[in-house]
Coordinates of C-alpha atoms and ligand atoms in Angstrom, one line a residue:
M678 CA -113.4 -49.9 105.5
H679 CA -109.9 -49.3 103.8
Q680 CA -107.1 -47.1 105.8
K681 CA -107.5 -43.5 105.4
P682 CA -111.2 -44.0 104.9
D683 CA -112.6 -41.5 102.6
A684 CA -116.0 -40.1 102.9
D685 CA -117.5 -43.4 101.1
A686 CA -116.0 -45.7 103.0
M687 CA -116.8 -43.8 105.7
G688 CA -120.3 -43.0 104.7
S689 CA -121.2 -46.3 103.3
A690 CA -119.9 -48.0 107.0
L691 CA -122.2 -45.4 109.2
A692 CA -125.3 -45.8 106.4
L693 CA -125.0 -49.7 107.3
F694 CA -124.9 -49.0 110.6
H695 CA -127.7 -46.7 110.9
F696 CA -129.9 -49.5 108.6
L697 CA -128.6 -51.7 111.2
V698 CA -129.4 -50.7 114.8
Q699 CA -132.8 -50.0 113.5
F700 CA -133.3 -53.8 114.0
G701 CA -131.6 -54.2 117.7
H702 CA -128.4 -55.2 116.3
T703 CA -124.9 -54.1 118.3
V704 CA -122.9 -52.6 115.5
T705 CA -119.4 -51.4 115.8
I706 CA -117.7 -49.3 113.2
I707 CA -113.7 -49.7 113.3
S708 CA -111.5 -47.8 110.6
P709 CA -107.9 -49.2 110.5
T710 CA -106.3 -45.8 110.8
N711 CA -107.7 -41.9 111.3
W712 CA -109.7 -39.4 108.7
A713 CA -110.2 -36.3 108.1
D714 CA -111.5 -34.2 110.2
W715 CA -114.2 -32.8 108.0
L716 CA -115.6 -36.4 107.7
N717 CA -117.0 -36.0 111.5
W718 CA -119.4 -34.4 110.3
L719 CA -121.5 -37.5 109.4
P720 CA -123.9 -38.5 112.2
G721 CA -122.0 -40.7 114.1
A722 CA -118.5 -40.7 113.1
T723 CA -117.0 -39.7 116.5
N724 CA -118.1 -43.0 117.4
V725 CA -115.8 -45.1 114.9
I726 CA -113.1 -46.6 116.2
D727 CA -109.8 -45.8 115.6
Y728 CA -108.0 -48.5 115.6
E729 CA -104.3 -47.0 115.4
R730 CA -105.4 -45.3 118.4
N731 CA -107.9 -47.6 120.2
R732 CA -106.4 -51.1 120.1
E733 CA -107.9 -52.5 122.8
K734 CA -111.4 -51.1 122.2
A735 CA -111.3 -52.8 118.4
T736 CA -109.7 -56.0 119.6
N737 CA -112.7 -56.2 122.2
A738 CA -115.8 -55.6 119.6
L739 CA -114.2 -58.2 117.4
K740 CA -114.1 -61.1 120.1
D741 CA -117.9 -61.6 120.1
I742 CA -118.2 -60.7 116.1
E743 CA -120.5 -62.3 114.1
W744 CA -120.3 -61.0 111.2
L745 CA -117.4 -58.9 109.5
F746 CA -119.1 -56.2 106.8
C747 CA -115.9 -55.5 104.6
L748 CA -116.7 -51.9 102.7
D749 CA -115.4 -50.2 100.2
F750 CA -112.3 -52.5 100.1
N751 CA -111.2 -55.2 97.7
T752 CA -108.2 -57.0 99.4
L753 CA -107.5 -56.9 103.1
E754 CA -104.2 -55.3 102.9
R755 CA -106.0 -52.1 101.9
T756 CA -107.2 -52.5 106.0
K757 CA -103.3 -52.1 106.8
N758 CA -102.1 -53.7 110.6
L759 CA -106.2 -54.6 110.7
A760 CA -105.6 -57.6 107.9
P761 CA -103.4 -59.9 109.6
I762 CA -106.4 -59.5 112.5
F763 CA -109.5 -59.7 110.3
A764 CA -107.9 -62.6 108.0
G765 CA -107.9 -64.7 111.4
L766 CA -111.6 -64.0 112.7
S767 CA -114.0 -66.9 112.4
C768 CA -117.0 -65.2 111.7
T769 CA -118.8 -64.6 108.7
K770 CA -117.1 -61.8 106.5
I771 CA -118.9 -60.4 103.9
L772 CA -117.6 -57.5 101.4
I773 CA -119.7 -54.7 99.7
D774 CA -117.2 -53.0 97.3
H775 CA -116.7 -51.3 93.9
H776 CA -113.1 -51.6 93.5
Q777 CA -111.6 -53.7 90.5
Q778 CA -110.1 -57.6 91.1
P779 CA -111.6 -58.4 94.3
D780 CA -109.7 -60.9 96.5
T781 CA -112.9 -63.1 96.7
A782 CA -111.3 -65.5 98.7
S783 CA -111.3 -63.9 101.5
F784 CA -114.8 -63.2 102.3
D785 CA -117.5 -65.4 102.5
Y786 CA -120.0 -63.7 101.1
G787 CA -120.7 -60.8 98.6
I788 CA -121.0 -58.2 96.0
S789 CA -118.0 -56.7 93.7
D790 CA -119.7 -54.8 91.2
T791 CA -117.1 -51.9 89.8
K792 CA -119.8 -51.0 87.8
K793 CA -121.4 -49.2 90.8
S794 CA -120.4 -45.9 91.5
S795 CA -119.7 -46.1 94.9
T796 CA -120.2 -48.7 97.9
C797 CA -122.7 -46.2 99.5
E798 CA -124.5 -46.6 96.1
M799 CA -124.4 -50.6 97.2
I800 CA -125.5 -50.0 100.4
Y801 CA -128.7 -48.1 99.2
D802 CA -129.2 -51.2 97.1
L803 CA -129.0 -53.0 99.6
I804 CA -131.5 -51.3 101.5
I805 CA -133.7 -51.3 99.1
A806 CA -133.6 -55.0 97.9
S807 CA -134.5 -55.7 101.8
S808 CA -137.7 -54.6 101.3
Y809 CA -136.6 -51.7 104.3
Q810 CA -136.7 -49.1 102.8
E811 CA -138.6 -46.8 105.4
K812 CA -135.3 -47.5 107.5
I813 CA -133.9 -44.5 105.7
N814 CA -133.4 -41.7 107.7
K815 CA -132.0 -38.7 107.6
E816 CA -129.0 -40.5 109.3
V817 CA -128.3 -43.3 106.5
S818 CA -129.7 -40.3 103.3
E819 CA -127.0 -38.2 104.2
C820 CA -123.9 -40.7 104.7
I821 CA -124.9 -42.5 101.7
Y822 CA -125.5 -38.8 100.0
A823 CA -121.9 -38.0 100.7
G824 CA -120.2 -41.2 99.4
V825 CA -122.0 -40.8 96.4
I826 CA -120.9 -37.0 95.8
A827 CA -117.5 -37.8 96.7
D828 CA -116.8 -41.0 94.2
T829 CA -118.5 -39.6 91.8
G830 CA -116.8 -36.4 91.8
S831 CA -120.0 -34.4 92.4
F832 CA -121.7 -36.5 89.5
R833 CA -119.4 -35.8 86.4
F834 CA -117.3 -39.6 86.5
S835 CA -118.1 -42.2 84.2
S836 CA -119.8 -44.6 86.8
T837 CA -122.4 -41.7 87.4
H838 CA -125.4 -44.0 86.0
A839 CA -128.8 -43.1 86.1
S840 CA -129.3 -45.2 88.7
V841 CA -127.1 -42.8 90.6
H842 CA -129.6 -39.9 89.7
R843 CA -132.5 -42.2 90.7
L844 CA -131.2 -42.9 93.9
V845 CA -130.6 -39.2 95.0
A846 CA -134.1 -38.3 93.3
D847 CA -134.9 -41.1 96.0
L848 CA -133.1 -39.4 99.2
K849 CA -134.6 -36.1 98.1
D850 CA -138.4 -37.6 98.0
R851 CA -137.6 -38.3 101.6
G852 CA -136.3 -35.1 102.6
L853 CA -132.5 -35.5 102.3
E854 CA -131.5 -31.7 102.3
H855 CA -128.2 -32.1 100.0
I856 CA -126.7 -28.4 100.4
A857 CA -125.3 -29.2 104.1
V858 CA -123.8 -32.2 103.0
H859 CA -121.7 -30.3 100.0
E860 CA -121.0 -28.3 102.8
A861 CA -120.0 -29.7 105.0
L862 CA -117.8 -31.6 103.2
Y863 CA -116.1 -29.1 100.1
D864 CA -116.6 -25.8 102.3
N865 CA -115.2 -26.8 105.8
F866 CA -111.5 -26.2 105.6
L867 CA -108.7 -23.7 106.9
E868 CA -106.8 -20.9 105.1
N869 CA -104.1 -23.2 105.4
R870 CA -105.3 -25.5 102.9
L871 CA -106.2 -23.0 100.1
R872 CA -102.7 -21.4 100.3
F873 CA -101.0 -24.8 100.9
I874 CA -103.0 -25.6 97.4
G875 CA -102.0 -22.3 96.2
N876 CA -98.1 -23.4 96.6
V877 CA -98.8 -26.7 94.9
L878 CA -100.1 -25.5 91.9
L879 CA -97.0 -22.6 91.4
N880 CA -94.5 -24.9 92.3
R881 CA -94.7 -28.0 92.7
L882 CA -96.8 -29.2 89.1
E883 CA -95.1 -30.4 86.1
V884 CA -96.8 -30.8 83.0
Y885 CA -95.3 -33.1 80.5
Y886 CA -97.6 -32.1 77.0
E887 CA -95.5 -34.9 74.8
Y888 CA -97.2 -37.5 76.9
N889 CA -100.6 -35.4 77.8
T890 CA -99.4 -36.5 81.6
A891 CA -98.7 -34.0 84.6
I892 CA -97.4 -34.5 88.2
I893 CA -97.6 -32.7 91.2
T894 CA -95.3 -33.8 93.9
I895 CA -95.2 -32.3 97.5
P896 CA -92.4 -32.7 99.8
K897 CA -92.8 -33.1 103.8
S898 CA -91.2 -29.9 103.8
D899 CA -94.6 -28.5 102.3
L900 CA -96.6 -30.7 104.9
L901 CA -95.1 -29.4 107.7
K902 CA -95.1 -25.7 106.5
Y903 CA -98.9 -25.4 105.9
Y904 CA -99.9 -27.7 108.5
I905 CA -101.5 -30.2 106.6
K906 CA -103.7 -33.3 108.0
T907 CA -105.0 -36.0 106.9
G908 CA -107.8 -35.3 104.4
D909 CA -106.3 -32.2 103.2
T910 CA -104.5 -33.4 99.8
E911 CA -107.5 -35.0 98.9
G912 CA -108.9 -34.1 95.2
L913 CA -105.4 -32.3 94.6
V914 CA -104.6 -34.9 91.8
N915 CA -107.5 -33.6 90.0
Y916 CA -106.4 -30.6 89.4
P917 CA -104.2 -31.1 86.8
L918 CA -106.8 -33.0 85.0
S919 CA -108.2 -29.7 84.5
I920 CA -105.6 -28.7 81.7
K921 CA -106.8 -28.5 77.9
G922 CA -105.2 -32.3 76.1
I923 CA -103.7 -33.6 80.2
K924 CA -105.2 -37.8 80.3
L925 CA -103.1 -38.4 83.2
A926 CA -102.6 -37.1 86.5
A927 CA -100.2 -38.5 88.9
L928 CA -99.8 -36.8 92.5
V929 CA -97.1 -37.9 94.8
I930 CA -96.8 -37.1 98.3
D931 CA -93.8 -37.9 101.0
R932 CA -94.8 -39.4 104.0
D933 CA -93.3 -41.2 106.7
E934 CA -93.7 -44.5 106.6
E935 CA -93.7 -44.3 102.5
R936 CA -94.4 -42.2 99.4
K937 CA -98.2 -42.6 98.2
W938 CA -99.5 -41.8 94.7
S939 CA -102.4 -41.1 93.8
F940 CA -103.2 -41.2 89.6
R941 CA -106.2 -39.7 87.5
S942 CA -107.1 -40.4 83.9
K943 CA -109.3 -39.7 81.3
S944 CA -109.8 -40.7 77.7
G945 CA -109.3 -44.5 78.0
F946 CA -105.7 -44.2 80.5
D947 CA -106.0 -47.7 82.6
C948 CA -105.0 -46.5 86.2
N949 CA -105.8 -49.4 87.8
T950 CA -103.2 -51.4 85.6
F951 CA -100.6 -48.5 85.6
A952 CA -100.7 -48.5 89.2
R953 CA -100.6 -52.3 90.0
K954 CA -98.1 -52.3 87.7
Y955 CA -95.6 -49.8 88.8
F956 CA -96.1 -48.7 91.6
E957 CA -97.7 -52.3 94.2
G958 CA -101.6 -50.5 94.0
G959 CA -104.8 -50.3 92.2
G960 CA -108.1 -49.5 92.2
H961 CA -110.7 -48.0 89.6
F962 CA -110.0 -47.4 85.6
N963 CA -110.1 -43.9 86.1
A964 CA -108.8 -43.2 90.0
A965 CA -106.1 -45.7 91.6
G966 CA -103.3 -45.0 94.1
G967 CA -100.4 -46.9 94.8
R968 CA -97.3 -46.8 97.1
D969 CA -93.4 -46.8 97.1
A970 CA -90.3 -47.5 99.4
A971 CA -88.3 -45.4 97.9
S972 CA -87.8 -41.9 98.3
L973 CA -89.2 -39.0 96.2
N974 CA -86.5 -38.4 94.2
E975 CA -86.2 -42.5 93.1
T976 CA -90.3 -42.7 92.9
V977 CA -90.5 -39.9 91.2
K978 CA -88.0 -41.2 88.7
K979 CA -89.5 -44.1 88.3
F980 CA -92.5 -42.5 87.3
I981 CA -91.0 -40.5 84.4
I982 CA -89.9 -44.2 83.1
A983 CA -93.3 -45.7 83.2
M984 CA -94.5 -42.6 81.6
K985 CA -92.5 -43.1 78.6
E986 CA -93.2 -46.8 78.4
N987 CA -96.9 -45.7 78.4
E988 CA -96.2 -43.4 75.5
A989 CA -98.7 -45.0 73.3
L990 CA -101.7 -45.6 75.0
L991 CA -101.0 -41.5 76.6
S992 CA -100.7 -39.8 73.3
Ligands
LIG1062 P1 -107.0 -42.0 96.1 O1 -105.5 -41.7 95.3 O2 -107.8 -41.0 96.5 O3 -106.3 -42.4 97.5 O4 -107.4 -43.7 95.6 C1 -107.9 -43.8 94.4 C2 -108.6 -45.3 94.5 O5 -107.9 -45.9 94.4 C3 -109.7 -45.5 95.8 O6 -111.0 -45.8 95.3 C4 -108.6 -45.9 96.4 O7 -109.4 -46.9 97.2 C5 -107.4 -46.8 95.4 N1 -106.1 -46.9 95.7 C6 -105.4 -45.6 96.6 N2 -104.1 -46.3 97.1 C7 -104.6 -47.9 96.7 C8 -103.1 -48.7 97.1 O8 -102.6 -48.7 97.9 N3 -103.8 -50.3 97.0 C9 -105.0 -50.5 95.8 N4 -105.6 -51.6 95.5 N5 -105.8 -49.5 95.7 C10 -106.0 -48.0 95.9
LIG1063 MN1 -115.5 -46.1 96.9

């Protein structure tokens, strides 16, 4: 899965895990980095190896590996420090992903389908196609559902095709308790995160109405003041899109190692192209991310220039 895995990355890996172990396979899940605490609710998440914290265990697991499933990322670089290790493995590498422009040369087999709502939906499709659908137990269901709601914005993004609703209907028929998943993912934060969001919306949001764009800039001091942890900033970038007329929402966070960008759009603005062109990133049409080694002030200046260059697409 990609670094700083989200509910789709973690959910798809765990869903595949809970499917494969029923056949007696030895399955290990490795994340390149840590993840949000609230993802630990997913069945099996606490057994996932964080490569940055436990390199030895991860390296041992990779020694006798036969198959490497690469889930929810399109290029090996998205696995951060694991990228050169994965590149050097001689095992069979299988990609299952829905991001744009996959680096297919890095994988032996796989499915890349940018029309799919989530990698979790693709794991569901794989299980159905395998004709072992009776193996969709409580664990598999919950993991798939978590990724689907996360990546579809709870069934509102354009990728929410009829197939997504059919998938959910099937999981419900199999006994899925969806309320528990929603509560675990969305009603499981500490008070400080809510106060942090209040401060962000009041003091860190800049709206450029002439470009239908809004930008949120988060300095390191805010992260420290509000004890912000991995995952606490997820979803923040969506808030400005609720302002009438806004087509592009951008969020930049001053992380230790880099300035991390998130982009979300409406009305036909292509975030993937924008993130690739200006911020070494990528993703999907309406949701992408990127990075910059420059300072927070400098990268925001770059963004404003980029926004102006894109005036015709934003107006
Ligand atoms: P987020 O803004 O939630 O971090 O990411 C939005 C989407 O863009 C996700 O699908 C994520 O995988 C992708 N993404 C985020 N950052 C990067 C990046 O630096 N490079 C690429 N290629 N994709 C990214
Ligand atoms: Mn995904």
